[in-house]
CSV table of C-alpha atoms and ligand atoms in Angstrom, one decimal:
chain,number,residue,atom,x,y,z
A,200,MET,CA,39.5,25.9,29.8
A,201,LYS,CA,42.6,23.8,30.3
A,202,HIS,CA,43.9,22.3,27.0
A,203,TYR,CA,45.3,18.8,26.8
A,204,PHE,CA,47.5,19.8,23.8
A,205,ASP,CA,50.3,22.4,23.5
A,206,SER,CA,50.2,25.8,21.8
A,207,VAL,CA,52.4,24.5,19.0
A,208,GLN,CA,49.5,22.2,17.9
A,209,GLU,CA,47.0,25.1,18.2
A,210,ASN,CA,49.3,27.3,16.0
A,211,LEU,CA,49.8,24.5,13.4
A,212,LEU,CA,46.0,24.2,13.0
A,213,LEU,CA,45.5,27.9,12.7
A,214,GLN,CA,48.3,28.2,10.2
A,215,PHE,CA,46.9,25.3,8.2
A,216,LEU,CA,43.5,27.0,8.0
A,217,SER,CA,44.8,30.5,7.3
A,218,ASP,CA,47.0,29.1,4.4
A,219,LYS,CA,43.7,27.9,2.9
A,220,GLY,CA,42.0,31.3,3.5
A,221,ILE,CA,39.9,30.1,6.4
A,222,THR,CA,39.3,32.1,9.6
A,223,LEU,CA,37.0,30.5,12.2
A,224,SER,CA,35.2,32.4,14.9
A,225,ASP,CA,36.6,32.1,18.4
A,226,ASP,CA,33.4,30.1,19.4
A,227,LYS,CA,34.1,27.5,16.7
A,228,LEU,CA,37.8,27.3,17.5
A,229,GLU,CA,37.0,26.8,21.2
A,230,LYS,CA,34.5,24.0,20.3
A,231,LEU,CA,37.2,22.3,18.2
A,232,TYR,CA,39.6,22.5,21.1
A,233,GLU,CA,37.0,21.2,23.5
A,234,TYR,CA,36.3,18.3,21.2
A,235,ALA,CA,40.1,17.6,21.1
A,236,ASN,CA,40.2,17.6,24.9
A,237,LEU,CA,37.3,15.2,25.0
A,238,VAL,CA,39.0,12.8,22.6
A,239,ILE,CA,42.3,13.0,24.4
A,240,GLN,CA,40.7,12.4,27.7
A,241,GLY,CA,38.2,9.8,26.3
A,242,ASN,CA,41.1,7.8,24.8
A,243,THR,CA,42.2,6.8,28.3
A,244,GLN,CA,38.9,4.8,28.6
A,245,VAL,CA,38.0,3.8,25.0
A,246,ASN,CA,40.2,3.2,22.1
A,247,LEU,CA,39.3,6.2,19.9
A,248,ILE,CA,42.6,7.1,18.2
A,249,SER,CA,46.1,5.6,18.0
A,250,LYS,CA,48.1,6.5,21.1
A,251,ASN,CA,50.9,7.8,18.8
A,252,ASP,CA,48.5,10.4,17.4
A,253,ILE,CA,47.4,12.0,20.7
A,254,SER,CA,50.1,14.6,20.8
A,255,LYS,CA,49.2,15.7,17.2
A,256,PHE,CA,45.5,15.3,17.3
A,257,LEU,CA,44.8,18.9,16.2
A,258,SER,CA,47.4,19.0,13.3
A,259,ARG,CA,46.7,15.5,12.1
A,260,HIS,CA,43.1,14.7,12.7
A,261,ILE,CA,41.2,18.0,13.1
A,262,ALA,CA,43.1,19.7,10.2
A,263,ASP,CA,42.4,16.6,8.0
A,264,SER,CA,38.7,16.5,9.1
A,265,LEU,CA,38.2,20.1,7.9
A,266,VAL,CA,39.6,19.5,4.4
A,267,PRO,CA,36.1,18.7,2.9
A,268,PHE,CA,34.8,21.9,4.4
A,269,ILE,CA,37.7,23.9,3.0
A,270,VAL,CA,37.3,22.4,-0.5
A,271,LEU,CA,33.5,22.6,-0.7
A,272,SER,CA,33.4,26.2,0.7
A,273,GLN,CA,35.9,27.3,-1.9
A,274,LYS,CA,33.4,26.0,-4.5
A,275,GLN,CA,30.5,27.6,-2.6
A,276,TYR,CA,28.8,24.2,-2.7
A,277,LEU,CA,27.6,24.0,0.9
A,278,LYS,CA,24.1,25.3,1.5
A,279,SER,CA,22.0,25.7,4.7
A,280,GLY,CA,19.8,22.6,5.4
A,281,MET,CA,21.9,20.1,3.5
A,282,ILE,CA,22.1,16.6,4.9
A,283,TRP,CA,25.6,15.1,5.4
A,284,ALA,CA,26.2,11.6,6.7
A,285,ASP,CA,29.6,10.2,7.9
A,286,MET,CA,30.0,6.4,7.8
A,287,GLY,CA,32.2,4.8,10.4
A,288,ALA,CA,32.6,7.8,12.8
A,289,GLY,CA,34.9,6.1,15.2
A,290,GLY,CA,36.1,8.8,17.7
A,291,GLY,CA,34.3,11.5,15.7
A,292,CYS,CA,36.6,12.5,12.8
A,293,PRO,CA,35.7,14.0,10.5
A,294,VAL,CA,32.1,14.4,11.5
A,295,PHE,CA,32.6,16.4,14.8
A,296,PRO,CA,34.9,19.0,13.4
A,297,LEU,CA,32.6,19.4,10.4
A,298,SER,CA,29.5,19.7,12.5
A,299,ILE,CA,31.2,22.4,14.6
A,300,VAL,CA,32.2,24.5,11.6
A,301,CYS,CA,29.2,23.9,9.4
A,302,SER,CA,26.5,24.6,12.0
A,303,GLU,CA,23.8,25.2,9.3
A,304,ILE,CA,24.2,21.6,7.9
A,305,GLN,CA,22.4,18.6,9.4
A,306,PHE,CA,24.9,15.8,10.1
A,307,PHE,CA,24.5,12.1,10.8
A,308,ALA,CA,27.2,9.9,12.2
A,309,SER,CA,26.9,6.1,11.8
A,310,GLU,CA,29.1,4.0,14.1
A,311,PRO,CA,28.3,0.4,15.3
A,312,ARG,CA,30.7,0.0,18.2
A,313,HIS,CA,28.9,0.5,21.4
A,314,LYS,CA,31.7,2.1,23.5
A,315,ARG,CA,32.5,4.5,20.7
A,316,VAL,CA,28.8,5.4,20.4
A,317,LEU,CA,28.6,6.2,24.1
A,318,PHE,CA,31.6,8.5,23.7
A,319,LEU,CA,30.1,10.2,20.7
A,320,GLU,CA,26.7,10.7,22.4
A,321,GLU,CA,28.4,12.2,25.5
A,322,ALA,CA,30.6,14.5,23.4
A,323,LYS,CA,27.7,15.7,21.3
A,324,LYS,CA,25.8,16.6,24.5
A,325,THR,CA,28.9,18.4,26.0
A,326,LEU,CA,29.5,20.4,22.8
A,327,LYS,CA,25.7,21.1,22.3
A,328,LEU,CA,25.9,20.0,18.7
A,329,ASP,CA,22.1,20.2,17.9
A,330,ASN,CA,22.9,19.7,14.1
A,331,LEU,CA,24.4,16.2,14.7
A,332,THR,CA,22.6,12.9,15.2
A,333,ILE,CA,24.5,9.8,16.3
A,334,VAL,CA,23.2,6.5,14.9
A,335,GLY,CA,24.7,3.5,16.7
A,336,LYS,CA,24.4,1.1,13.7
A,337,ARG,CA,26.3,0.0,10.7
A,338,PHE,CA,25.6,2.4,7.8
A,339,GLU,CA,23.8,-0.4,5.9
A,340,THR,CA,21.2,-0.7,8.6
A,341,SER,CA,21.1,2.9,9.8
A,342,GLU,CA,18.2,3.9,7.5
A,343,ILE,CA,20.0,7.2,6.9
A,344,THR,CA,18.7,8.4,3.5
A,345,ASN,CA,18.3,11.4,1.3
A,346,CYS,CA,21.8,12.7,1.9
A,347,ASP,CA,23.4,15.5,-0.1
A,348,ILE,CA,26.8,14.3,0.9
A,349,ILE,CA,28.2,11.1,2.4
A,350,SER,CA,31.8,10.9,3.7
A,351,CYS,CA,34.0,8.3,5.3
A,352,ARG,CA,37.6,8.3,6.6
A,353,ALA,CA,39.6,5.1,7.2
A,354,LEU,CA,36.6,2.8,6.7
A,355,SER,CA,37.3,0.4,3.8
A,356,ARG,CA,38.2,0.1,0.1
A,357,PHE,CA,36.9,2.9,-2.2
A,358,GLU,CA,34.6,0.6,-4.1
A,359,ALA,CA,33.0,-0.9,-1.0
A,360,ASP,CA,32.5,2.5,0.6
A,361,TYR,CA,31.1,4.0,-2.5
A,362,ASP,CA,28.6,1.2,-2.9
A,363,ARG,CA,27.6,1.4,0.8
A,364,ALA,CA,27.1,5.2,0.4
A,365,GLN,CA,24.6,4.7,-2.5
A,366,LEU,CA,22.1,3.4,0.0
A,367,GLY,CA,21.8,6.8,1.5
A,368,LEU,CA,22.8,9.3,-1.2
A,369,LYS,CA,20.3,11.5,-3.1
A,370,LYS,CA,20.5,11.4,-6.9
A,371,ASN,CA,23.5,13.7,-7.8
A,372,GLY,CA,24.8,13.6,-4.2
A,373,LEU,CA,28.5,13.6,-3.4
A,374,PHE,CA,30.6,10.8,-2.1
A,375,ILE,CA,33.8,12.0,-0.3
A,376,THR,CA,36.6,9.9,1.1
A,377,PHE,CA,40.1,10.5,2.5
A,378,LYS,CA,43.0,8.6,1.0
A,379,SER,CA,46.8,8.8,0.9
A,380,LYS,CA,47.8,10.0,-2.5
A,381,GLU,CA,49.4,6.8,-3.4
A,382,MET,CA,46.1,4.9,-2.9
A,383,THR,CA,44.4,7.0,-5.6
A,384,LYS,CA,46.2,5.6,-8.6
A,385,ASP,CA,43.7,2.9,-9.3
A,386,LEU,CA,40.8,5.3,-9.2
A,387,MET,CA,41.9,7.7,-11.9
A,388,ASN,CA,39.7,6.2,-14.6
A,389,LEU,CA,36.4,6.5,-12.7
A,390,SER,CA,33.8,9.0,-14.0
A,391,ASP,CA,33.1,12.2,-12.2
A,392,ILE,CA,36.0,11.7,-9.9
A,393,HIS,CA,38.1,14.5,-8.4
A,394,PHE,CA,41.3,14.4,-6.4
A,395,ILE,CA,42.3,17.3,-4.2
A,396,ASP,CA,45.8,16.7,-3.0
A,397,TYR,CA,47.1,18.2,0.2
A,398,HIS,CA,49.7,18.0,3.0
A,399,LEU,CA,49.1,18.1,6.7
A,400,PRO,CA,51.3,19.9,9.2
A,401,LEU,CA,54.3,17.7,10.4
A,402,GLU,CA,53.4,14.8,8.0
A,403,THR,CA,55.6,13.9,5.1
A,404,GLN,CA,53.1,11.9,3.1
A,405,GLU,CA,50.7,13.5,0.6
A,406,TYR,CA,47.0,13.0,1.0
A,407,SER,CA,44.1,13.2,-1.4
A,408,LEU,CA,40.5,14.1,-0.8
A,409,VAL,CA,38.6,12.0,-3.3
A,410,ILE,CA,35.2,13.3,-4.4
A,411,LYS,CA,32.9,11.3,-6.7
A,412,GLY,CA,30.1,13.4,-8.1
A,413,ILE,CA,29.7,16.8,-9.6
A,414,TYR,CA,30.4,19.7,-7.2
A,415,GLY,CA,31.1,22.7,-9.2
B,641,SAM,C1,39.4,2.9,11.4
B,641,SAM,S1,37.9,3.5,12.2
B,641,SAM,C2,37.9,5.2,11.5
B,641,SAM,C3,37.2,6.1,12.4
B,641,SAM,C4,37.2,7.6,12.0
B,641,SAM,N1,36.4,7.8,10.8
B,641,SAM,C5,38.6,8.1,11.9
B,641,SAM,O1,39.0,8.5,10.7
B,641,SAM,O2,39.3,8.2,12.9
B,641,SAM,C6,36.6,2.8,11.3
B,641,SAM,C7,35.3,2.8,12.0
B,641,SAM,O3,34.2,2.4,11.2
B,641,SAM,C8,33.3,1.6,11.9
B,641,SAM,N2,32.6,0.7,10.9
B,641,SAM,C9,33.0,-0.5,10.4
B,641,SAM,N3,32.1,-0.9,9.5
B,641,SAM,C10,31.1,0.0,9.4
B,641,SAM,C11,29.9,0.1,8.7
B,641,SAM,N4,29.5,-0.9,7.8
B,641,SAM,N5,29.1,1.2,8.9
B,641,SAM,C12,29.5,2.2,9.8
B,641,SAM,N6,30.6,2.1,10.5
B,641,SAM,C13,31.4,1.0,10.4
B,641,SAM,C14,34.2,0.9,12.9
B,641,SAM,O4,33.5,0.5,14.0
B,641,SAM,C15,35.2,1.9,13.2
B,641,SAM,O5,34.9,2.7,14.4
């Protein structure tokens, strides 16, 4: 398969994963690369990601998307059959990379914008992601319920996203969101809140995965 990114990007992603003790099968890596190809190609038709980010899609967006998988795997939190919903899927990060690597978990992606939904449906079909359901609605009207985990990336303010997630989370479910480190200062006093700080390849700023709930 022709890749629409260079081998430097591939190596940055592999190094990022291996630094965290993660080795993925060749099948899963190929699917991640195929998904990256689809986004890079799809971005010429539909606005999925910023044009500035195309050349670093693997090291910036796919690596970032996999951080919840890395963190929850380290805690052995992920179990077969769990239900995980992502609110505001956009071009599919983090939910596509997560569905690819966590094939035993059932994912839902909620996204209201029609052109993005068409892209996501097509990508799901191409990648044969049977564990992913695309719901072309706002999360509030999606009727997605009973989730073990609800995530969102670049959606809205923490409080608004957390409240929105309560509509679909099981009791004791986890809410997970991605923030820059500097945006977490106001959240320090919340109960059951965890901050896992990290860097991404080629990026100077520090990021924080924010998890609300008890996860180990
Ligand atoms: C900035 S994009 C982020 C996309 C993706 N998560 C990422 O990190 O690249 C936010 C997305 O959330 C969607 N969105 C906005 N409000 C929403 C809601 N209430 N429920 C679900 N999706 C929503 C928008 O249509 C948009 O595609």
